[in-house]
Short mmCIF file of C-alpha atoms and ligand atoms in Angstrom, two decimals:
data_model
loop_
_atom_site.label_atom_id
_atom_site.label_comp_id
_atom_site.label_asym_id
_atom_site.label_seq_id
_atom_site.Cartn_x
_atom_site.Cartn_y
_atom_site.Cartn_z
CA MET R 1 15.01 8.37 -9.02
CA ARG R 2 13.01 5.24 -9.75
CA GLN R 3 9.29 5.79 -9.27
CA SER R 4 8.91 2.19 -8.10
CA GLN R 5 10.95 3.21 -5.05
CA LEU R 6 9.57 6.70 -4.52
CA PHE R 7 7.72 7.30 -1.23
CA PRO R 8 4.75 7.61 -1.19
CA LYS R 9 2.59 6.56 -4.16
CA THR R 10 0.11 8.99 -5.72
CA ILE R 11 -3.47 9.03 -4.42
CA LYS R 12 -6.56 8.97 -6.67
CA GLN R 13 -8.94 10.81 -4.34
CA ALA R 14 -8.36 14.23 -2.79
CA PRO R 15 -8.34 14.08 1.02
CA ALA R 16 -11.74 14.56 2.66
CA GLY R 17 -12.41 18.19 3.48
CA ALA R 18 -9.69 19.57 1.20
CA VAL R 19 -10.92 22.72 -0.54
CA ALA R 20 -7.79 24.51 -1.76
CA VAL R 21 -6.30 23.38 -5.06
CA ASN R 22 -2.78 23.24 -3.57
CA HIS R 23 -4.06 21.01 -0.76
CA LYS R 24 -5.75 18.55 -3.12
CA LEU R 25 -3.00 18.38 -5.74
CA LEU R 26 0.05 18.41 -3.47
CA VAL R 27 -1.40 15.62 -1.32
CA ARG R 28 -2.62 13.51 -4.24
CA ALA R 29 0.68 13.84 -6.11
CA GLY R 30 2.70 12.94 -3.00
CA PHE R 31 4.47 16.24 -2.25
CA VAL R 32 3.09 16.84 1.26
CA ASP R 33 1.17 15.09 4.00
CA GLN R 34 -0.99 16.68 6.68
CA LEU R 35 -0.40 15.75 10.32
CA MET R 36 -3.08 18.08 11.72
CA ALA R 37 -4.54 21.48 10.84
CA GLY R 38 -1.68 23.76 9.78
CA SER R 39 1.03 21.13 10.13
CA TRP R 40 2.65 19.40 7.17
CA THR R 41 5.35 16.91 6.29
CA LEU R 42 7.35 17.80 3.19
CA LEU R 43 7.68 14.46 1.40
CA PRO R 44 10.61 13.64 -0.93
CA LEU R 45 9.10 15.39 -3.98
CA GLY R 46 7.96 18.38 -1.90
CA TRP R 47 11.31 18.68 -0.18
CA ARG R 48 13.04 18.79 -3.58
CA VAL R 49 10.80 21.68 -4.63
CA ILE R 50 11.42 23.55 -1.37
CA ASN R 51 15.16 23.14 -1.80
CA LYS R 52 14.97 24.58 -5.32
CA ILE R 53 12.95 27.54 -4.02
CA ASN R 54 15.35 28.04 -1.12
CA ASN R 55 18.42 27.91 -3.34
CA ILE R 56 17.03 30.66 -5.57
CA ILE R 57 16.27 32.77 -2.48
CA ARG R 58 19.73 31.99 -1.04
CA GLU R 59 21.55 33.06 -4.21
CA GLU R 60 19.75 36.39 -4.29
CA MET R 61 20.22 37.01 -0.56
CA ASN R 62 23.94 36.29 -0.85
CA ALA R 63 24.11 38.66 -3.84
CA THR R 64 23.02 41.51 -1.51
CA GLY R 65 25.95 40.70 0.77
CA ALA R 66 23.82 38.94 3.40
CA GLU R 67 25.21 35.95 5.35
CA GLU R 68 23.34 32.76 6.25
CA VAL R 69 23.02 31.61 9.87
CA LEU R 70 20.67 29.39 11.87
CA MET R 71 19.00 30.70 15.01
CA PRO R 72 17.19 28.82 17.80
CA LEU R 73 13.44 28.16 17.69
CA MET R 74 12.86 28.05 21.44
CA HIS R 75 13.28 31.42 23.12
CA PRO R 76 13.40 32.62 26.74
CA LYS R 77 10.47 34.77 27.91
CA GLU R 78 12.82 37.53 29.09
CA VAL R 79 14.01 38.52 25.62
CA TRP R 80 10.41 38.89 24.40
CA GLU R 81 9.53 40.99 27.44
CA GLU R 82 12.15 43.57 26.51
CA THR R 83 10.06 44.77 23.56
CA GLY R 84 6.69 44.08 25.18
CA ARG R 85 5.86 41.42 22.61
CA TRP R 86 5.61 38.60 25.19
CA ASN R 87 2.23 40.22 25.91
CA SER R 88 1.34 42.15 22.76
CA ALA R 89 1.93 39.18 20.44
CA SER R 90 0.53 36.56 22.76
CA GLU R 91 -2.35 35.69 20.41
CA ILE R 92 0.03 34.43 17.77
CA MET R 93 2.85 33.12 19.98
CA TYR R 94 2.97 29.54 21.24
CA LYS R 95 4.20 29.52 24.83
CA LEU R 96 5.30 26.64 26.96
CA ARG R 97 6.80 25.97 30.36
CA ASP R 98 9.49 23.37 30.86
CA VAL R 99 9.95 21.07 33.86
CA ARG R 100 12.14 23.68 35.59
CA GLU R 101 9.20 26.11 35.37
CA LYS R 102 10.98 28.20 32.78
CA ASP R 103 8.70 30.12 30.38
CA LEU R 104 9.58 29.73 26.74
CA ALA R 105 8.24 30.90 23.38
CA LEU R 106 8.34 29.04 20.10
CA ALA R 107 9.74 31.23 17.32
CA PHE R 108 7.06 33.19 15.46
CA THR R 109 9.69 35.64 14.18
CA HIS R 110 13.28 36.51 15.17
CA GLU R 111 13.69 40.30 15.60
CA GLU R 112 14.35 40.08 19.34
CA ILE R 113 16.73 37.17 18.90
CA VAL R 114 18.76 39.02 16.26
CA LEU R 115 18.94 42.18 18.37
CA ASP R 116 20.06 40.19 21.40
CA LEU R 117 22.71 38.52 19.27
CA VAL R 118 24.00 41.72 17.72
CA ARG R 119 24.21 43.79 20.90
CA LYS R 120 26.75 41.28 22.24
CA HIS R 121 28.99 41.82 19.22
CA LEU R 122 28.45 45.46 18.25
CA GLN R 123 30.78 48.25 19.28
CA SER R 124 31.44 50.88 16.67
CA TYR R 125 30.01 52.05 13.36
CA SER R 126 32.73 50.05 11.62
CA ASP R 127 30.94 46.84 12.68
CA LEU R 128 27.92 47.92 10.59
CA PRO R 129 26.04 47.11 8.43
CA ILE R 130 25.16 43.57 9.53
CA LYS R 131 22.92 41.49 7.24
CA ILE R 132 22.02 37.99 8.36
CA TYR R 133 19.31 35.56 7.34
CA HIS R 134 18.17 32.03 7.98
CA PHE R 135 15.71 29.44 6.77
CA SER R 136 13.78 27.88 9.62
CA THR R 137 10.45 26.91 11.02
CA LYS R 138 8.07 29.52 12.39
CA PHE R 139 5.27 28.67 14.78
CA ARG R 140 2.14 30.81 14.74
CA ASN R 141 -1.16 30.19 16.42
CA GLU R 142 -3.17 31.02 13.29
CA PRO R 143 -6.89 31.05 14.09
CA ARG R 144 -7.79 29.58 10.68
CA ALA R 145 -5.16 27.21 9.32
CA THR R 146 -6.98 26.46 6.05
CA GLY R 147 -5.88 26.82 2.44
CA GLY R 148 -3.54 23.83 2.38
CA ILE R 149 0.11 24.76 2.86
CA LEU R 150 -0.63 28.46 2.29
CA ARG R 151 -1.28 28.94 6.00
CA GLY R 152 0.51 26.67 8.43
CA ARG R 153 0.71 26.86 12.20
CA GLU R 154 4.22 25.58 11.65
CA PHE R 155 5.80 26.67 8.36
CA MET R 156 9.09 27.54 6.75
CA MET R 157 10.34 31.10 6.49
CA LYS R 158 13.40 32.76 5.14
CA ASP R 159 13.91 35.83 7.29
CA LEU R 160 16.63 38.38 6.69
CA TYR R 161 17.56 41.09 9.22
CA SER R 162 19.68 44.16 8.51
CA LEU R 163 21.25 46.64 10.92
CA HIS R 164 22.73 49.96 9.84
CA ALA R 165 24.55 52.96 11.29
CA THR R 166 22.53 55.55 9.39
CA GLU R 167 19.01 56.04 8.07
CA GLU R 168 20.46 56.63 4.61
CA ASP R 169 22.35 53.34 4.60
CA PHE R 170 19.26 51.53 5.86
CA TRP R 171 16.95 52.80 3.08
CA LYS R 172 19.57 52.08 0.44
CA TYR R 173 19.67 48.44 1.51
CA TYR R 174 15.87 48.27 1.87
CA GLU R 175 15.59 49.25 -1.80
CA GLU R 176 18.21 46.64 -2.71
CA VAL R 177 16.19 43.94 -0.97
CA LYS R 178 13.05 45.07 -2.83
CA GLU R 179 14.88 44.49 -6.11
CA ALA R 180 16.26 41.16 -4.88
CA TYR R 181 12.72 40.05 -3.96
CA LEU R 182 11.34 40.96 -7.40
CA LYS R 183 14.19 38.97 -8.95
CA ILE R 184 13.53 35.97 -6.68
CA PHE R 185 9.82 35.85 -7.51
CA SER R 186 10.48 36.24 -11.20
CA ARG R 187 12.98 33.34 -11.08
CA LEU R 188 10.31 31.32 -9.24
CA GLY R 189 7.97 31.93 -12.19
CA LEU R 190 5.70 34.26 -10.18
CA ASN R 191 4.56 37.75 -11.05
CA ALA R 192 4.81 39.50 -7.67
CA ILE R 193 3.09 42.84 -7.20
CA MET R 194 4.85 45.13 -4.75
CA THR R 195 2.13 46.34 -2.44
CA GLU R 196 1.94 48.94 0.30
CA ALA R 197 0.38 47.53 3.45
CA SER R 198 0.00 48.02 7.17
CA GLY R 199 2.44 46.51 9.60
CA GLY R 200 0.33 44.16 11.69
CA VAL R 201 1.90 43.43 15.07
CA PHE R 202 5.26 44.76 13.93
CA THR R 203 5.11 48.46 13.24
CA ASP R 204 2.82 51.47 12.87
CA LYS R 205 4.42 52.48 9.58
CA HIS R 206 3.61 50.96 6.20
CA THR R 207 5.39 47.86 4.98
CA HIS R 208 5.86 46.39 1.53
CA GLU R 209 4.22 43.11 0.65
CA PHE R 210 4.83 40.98 -2.41
CA GLN R 211 1.47 39.72 -3.65
CA VAL R 212 0.66 37.15 -6.33
CA GLU R 213 -2.72 37.35 -8.04
CA ALA R 214 -4.79 34.22 -7.38
CA VAL R 215 -8.53 33.57 -7.17
CA SER R 216 -7.93 31.77 -3.88
CA GLY R 217 -5.96 34.68 -2.37
CA GLU R 218 -7.03 35.88 1.08
CA ASP R 219 -5.86 39.45 0.47
CA THR R 220 -7.57 42.09 -1.63
CA ILE R 221 -5.32 44.63 -3.27
CA TYR R 222 -5.79 47.61 -5.57
CA VAL R 223 -3.31 47.75 -8.44
CA ASP R 224 -2.56 51.10 -10.10
CA LYS R 225 -1.61 51.73 -13.74
CA THR R 226 2.10 51.36 -13.03
CA GLY R 227 1.56 47.87 -11.56
CA LYS R 228 2.03 48.84 -7.90
CA GLY R 229 -0.45 47.58 -5.32
CA ILE R 230 -2.13 48.99 -2.22
CA ASN R 231 -3.56 46.57 0.31
CA LYS R 232 -7.29 47.01 0.99
CA GLU R 233 -6.39 47.44 4.70
CA ILE R 234 -4.95 50.91 3.99
CA PHE R 235 -6.58 51.80 0.65
CA ALA R 236 -7.93 55.33 0.54
CA GLY R 237 -8.07 56.08 -3.21
CA THR R 238 -10.85 56.18 -5.81
CA GLU R 239 -11.72 52.58 -6.74
CA ALA R 240 -12.30 53.34 -10.45
CA GLU R 241 -8.66 54.19 -11.00
CA TYR R 242 -7.42 50.78 -9.82
CA LYS R 243 -7.77 47.13 -10.68
CA LYS R 244 -9.12 45.27 -7.67
CA ILE R 245 -7.79 41.72 -7.35
CA THR R 246 -7.44 38.93 -4.80
CA ALA R 247 -3.88 37.84 -4.07
CA ILE R 248 -1.60 35.70 -1.91
CA GLU R 249 1.10 37.43 0.15
CA VAL R 250 4.37 35.60 -0.52
CA GLY R 251 6.79 38.12 0.96
CA ASN R 252 6.84 41.10 3.30
CA ILE R 253 9.55 43.60 4.21
CA PHE R 254 9.56 45.86 7.25
CA ALA R 255 11.37 49.05 8.26
CA PHE R 256 11.51 49.44 12.04
CA GLY R 257 13.72 52.52 12.27
CA THR R 258 15.34 52.54 15.70
CA TYR R 259 12.17 51.51 17.58
CA TYR R 260 13.22 47.99 18.58
CA SER R 261 16.92 48.72 18.93
CA GLU R 262 16.18 51.47 21.45
CA LYS R 263 13.94 49.12 23.42
CA MET R 264 16.64 46.46 23.46
CA GLY R 265 19.62 48.76 23.92
CA VAL R 266 21.37 48.00 20.63
CA TYR R 267 23.73 50.97 20.42
CA PHE R 268 27.04 51.69 18.71
CA THR R 269 29.58 54.49 18.81
CA ASP R 270 29.58 56.71 15.70
CA LYS R 271 32.53 58.50 14.07
CA ASP R 272 32.28 61.39 16.54
CA GLY R 273 32.14 59.14 19.58
CA ASN R 274 28.37 59.49 20.10
CA LYS R 275 26.23 56.56 21.22
CA LYS R 276 23.46 55.78 18.72
CA PRO R 277 20.77 53.11 18.23
CA VAL R 278 20.99 51.01 15.04
CA TRP R 279 18.55 51.25 12.14
CA PHE R 280 16.80 47.92 11.79
CA GLY R 281 14.71 46.08 9.19
CA SER R 282 13.42 42.59 8.54
CA TYR R 283 12.52 40.83 5.33
CA GLY R 284 10.49 37.60 5.09
CA ILE R 285 9.52 35.06 2.43
CA GLY R 286 7.59 31.86 3.16
CA PRO R 287 8.98 29.06 0.95
CA THR R 288 6.19 26.64 1.87
CA ARG R 289 3.55 29.26 1.07
CA VAL R 290 5.45 29.96 -2.18
CA MET R 291 5.19 26.28 -3.12
CA GLY R 292 1.43 26.36 -2.48
CA THR R 293 1.07 29.60 -4.43
CA ILE R 294 2.88 28.13 -7.42
CA VAL R 295 0.38 25.26 -7.46
CA GLU R 296 -2.57 27.67 -7.12
CA VAL R 297 -1.30 29.59 -10.15
CA PHE R 298 0.12 26.77 -12.28
CA HIS R 299 -2.23 23.80 -12.59
CA ASP R 300 -4.89 22.42 -14.90
CA GLU R 301 -7.64 19.83 -14.52
CA LYS R 302 -5.07 17.03 -14.72
CA GLY R 303 -2.62 18.23 -12.12
CA ILE R 304 0.31 20.50 -11.32
CA VAL R 305 2.36 22.33 -13.98
CA TRP R 306 5.70 23.20 -12.30
CA PRO R 307 7.84 26.02 -13.67
CA GLU R 308 11.19 24.51 -14.67
CA SER R 309 13.12 26.48 -12.02
CA VAL R 310 11.39 24.73 -9.10
CA ALA R 311 10.25 21.41 -10.58
CA PRO R 312 11.33 18.37 -8.52
CA TYR R 313 12.86 16.84 -11.67
CA LYS R 314 13.37 18.13 -15.19
CA TYR R 315 12.27 14.93 -16.94
CA HIS R 316 9.68 12.30 -16.16
CA LEU R 317 10.82 9.27 -18.13
CA ILE R 318 8.20 6.67 -18.95
CA GLY R 319 9.32 3.32 -20.24
CA LEU R 320 6.80 1.17 -22.08
CA ASN R 321 7.31 -2.41 -23.27
CA GLY R 322 10.08 -2.82 -20.72
CA LYS R 323 12.15 -0.01 -22.25
CA GLY R 324 13.77 2.99 -20.62
CA GLU R 325 16.56 1.48 -18.49
CA ASP R 326 19.21 2.48 -20.99
CA LEU R 327 18.08 6.11 -21.32
CA TYR R 328 17.61 6.39 -17.54
CA ARG R 329 21.20 5.30 -16.96
CA LYS R 330 22.53 7.73 -19.58
CA LEU R 331 20.56 10.64 -18.13
CA GLN R 332 21.81 9.77 -14.64
CA ASP R 333 25.40 9.58 -15.91
CA ASN R 334 25.00 13.05 -17.46
CA GLY R 335 23.74 14.48 -14.17
CA VAL R 336 20.27 15.21 -15.60
CA GLU R 337 17.43 15.25 -13.03
CA VAL R 338 15.02 12.50 -13.96
CA LEU R 339 12.17 10.57 -12.37
CA PHE R 340 11.94 7.17 -14.11
CA ASP R 341 8.57 5.44 -14.08
CA ASP R 342 9.85 1.87 -14.06
CA ARG R 343 6.69 0.49 -12.47
CA ASP R 344 4.84 -2.48 -13.84
CA VAL R 345 1.56 -0.63 -14.42
CA SER R 346 -0.42 0.37 -17.52
CA ALA R 347 0.68 3.16 -19.85
CA GLY R 348 -2.54 5.01 -18.98
CA GLU R 349 -1.75 4.96 -15.28
CA LYS R 350 1.78 6.24 -15.92
CA PHE R 351 0.54 9.10 -18.10
CA THR R 352 -2.12 10.10 -15.57
CA ASP R 353 0.45 10.19 -12.77
CA ALA R 354 2.89 12.18 -14.91
CA ASP R 355 0.23 14.84 -15.54
CA LEU R 356 -0.66 14.93 -11.83
CA ILE R 357 2.97 15.27 -10.62
CA GLY R 358 3.59 17.97 -13.22
CA ILE R 359 7.26 17.57 -14.16
CA PRO R 360 7.98 19.96 -17.10
CA PHE R 361 8.99 17.37 -19.73
CA ARG R 362 7.65 13.85 -20.16
CA LEU R 363 9.85 11.42 -22.09
CA VAL R 364 8.43 8.22 -23.53
CA VAL R 365 10.42 5.35 -24.97
CA SER R 366 8.57 2.39 -26.41
CA ASP R 367 8.55 -0.04 -29.36
CA LYS R 368 6.99 2.77 -31.38
CA THR R 369 9.61 5.46 -30.76
CA GLY R 370 12.46 3.46 -32.35
CA ASP R 371 15.85 5.08 -31.74
CA LYS R 372 14.17 8.36 -30.81
CA VAL R 373 12.43 9.65 -27.68
CA GLU R 374 8.99 11.23 -27.52
CA ILE R 375 9.12 14.46 -25.52
CA LYS R 376 5.99 16.19 -24.28
CA ASN R 377 5.85 19.66 -22.76
CA ARG R 378 3.53 19.54 -19.70
CA LYS R 379 2.62 23.20 -20.07
CA THR R 380 1.88 23.46 -23.80
CA GLY R 381 1.01 19.83 -24.45
CA GLU R 382 3.31 19.94 -27.47
CA THR R 383 4.77 16.54 -28.39
CA LYS R 384 7.67 15.73 -30.69
CA LEU R 385 10.19 13.00 -31.44
CA GLU R 386 13.71 13.96 -30.50
CA SER R 387 17.06 12.22 -30.87
CA LEU R 388 18.72 10.90 -27.73
CA ASN R 389 21.68 13.21 -28.07
CA VAL R 390 19.58 16.37 -27.97
CA ILE R 391 17.87 15.25 -24.75
CA LEU R 392 21.11 14.23 -23.09
CA HIS R 393 22.78 17.54 -23.78
CA GLU R 394 19.94 20.06 -23.55
P1 ATP I 1 -0.51 36.78 6.74
O1 ATP I 1 -0.94 38.21 6.63
O2 ATP I 1 -0.76 35.99 5.51
O3 ATP I 1 -0.96 36.10 7.98
P2 ATP I 1 1.89 37.81 7.80
O4 ATP I 1 1.84 39.18 7.22
O5 ATP I 1 1.51 37.62 9.20
O6 ATP I 1 1.07 36.80 6.87
P3 ATP I 1 4.77 37.90 7.79
O7 ATP I 1 5.04 38.04 9.22
O8 ATP I 1 4.87 39.08 6.92
O9 ATP I 1 3.33 37.19 7.58
O10 ATP I 1 5.66 36.69 7.27
C1 ATP I 1 6.54 36.74 6.16
C2 ATP I 1 6.15 35.70 5.14
O11 ATP I 1 6.00 34.41 5.73
C3 ATP I 1 4.80 35.95 4.49
O12 ATP I 1 4.93 36.89 3.44
C4 ATP I 1 4.43 34.57 3.98
O13 ATP I 1 5.13 34.27 2.79
C5 ATP I 1 4.98 33.67 5.08
N1 ATP I 1 3.93 33.30 6.05
C6 ATP I 1 3.40 34.05 7.03
N2 ATP I 1 2.49 33.38 7.75
C7 ATP I 1 2.45 32.15 7.21
C8 ATP I 1 1.72 30.96 7.53
N3 ATP I 1 0.86 30.93 8.54
N4 ATP I 1 1.94 29.85 6.78
C9 ATP I 1 2.82 29.86 5.76
N5 ATP I 1 3.54 30.94 5.41
C10 ATP I 1 3.36 32.07 6.12
MG1 MG I 2 2.99 39.99 6.11
#
């Protein structure tokens, strides 16, 4: 990609009123744009990062045997009344009425929709387990949509749902998803602490959250010596035995037992011909919140420092003295992801923007570098001269 053609340009000043680091840096560097409180456009650079995050999540979901689908975002009132959540979740749910006077809800989660879907297709135990997930927008009437893209009123979620014939099969898969989540967050460059928490509007039982330590985190958790966390909401231990930290919740998994399936009549026939409700769980990760969390954790005074696995490009090529075209073409031909700063601006401006955007490796070609390329690691600051071949084939 040529930076001269990239939309939009970087911004020198943080937007008025921005407090969170992710808000300031993601807007200034041109990854996101705010429409109103809690509502964001993912710009070309931001969309590339989200796609990298989503592909990592997708690979690990598929590895558990789950299948990807896409479910509707506008739901009929009736399906939400079956579980009582049309009323009990009304604080968080956006509701609307269409011109035919039909009451609708905008998706804040999809348990009811999945159960409605499955009951139409489920007969016997041999149809189970079912594991389906999607990436889509969630709408939530968050009272305080602050913290940049960490808390949207409209945000992206990957939500996985699993349905099982037996309790044993359910818990086996629940543990598998826990492992998959730890793997996902580690691939995303994040150290996620598995944390016991309460269930919010979903369930009376405990749930498991995945929390990332950050000074800006809204949650307080107590971490024990083995590295497991307990959310302050349910903490009942002796403080001295734990490390108390603030953290951002990036994922949350829920066991519902047969509570919702009984309410919605999602039954199957078991081996002995008995009618039984399915065991049900749901598993969420917020990719947009993950992007914000990564910025909260990985930045310095100059800008963002993307982990390589989610960076919008691997290389940020800067051509000085009219150089760079040749290397850009070769990198493109080799399928290497590169942002080429071909703009007619000063070297200083190019370097400042490169630090702000935070691509892992900066390449400079100029009169001074001769037949070599200067490569600078954004994270360590280490600079060296490298031959073209090494960079093309790394
Ligand atoms: P919180 O406690 O932060 O409000 P939650 O527990 O209500 O979040 P879940 O229903 O568990 O959220 O949603 C699953 C995941 O979706 C969360 O772990 C988080 O990554 C993401 N998420 C939830 N709410 C938001 C939001 N308002 N904006 C962005 N991402 C969100
Ligand atoms: Mg949660």
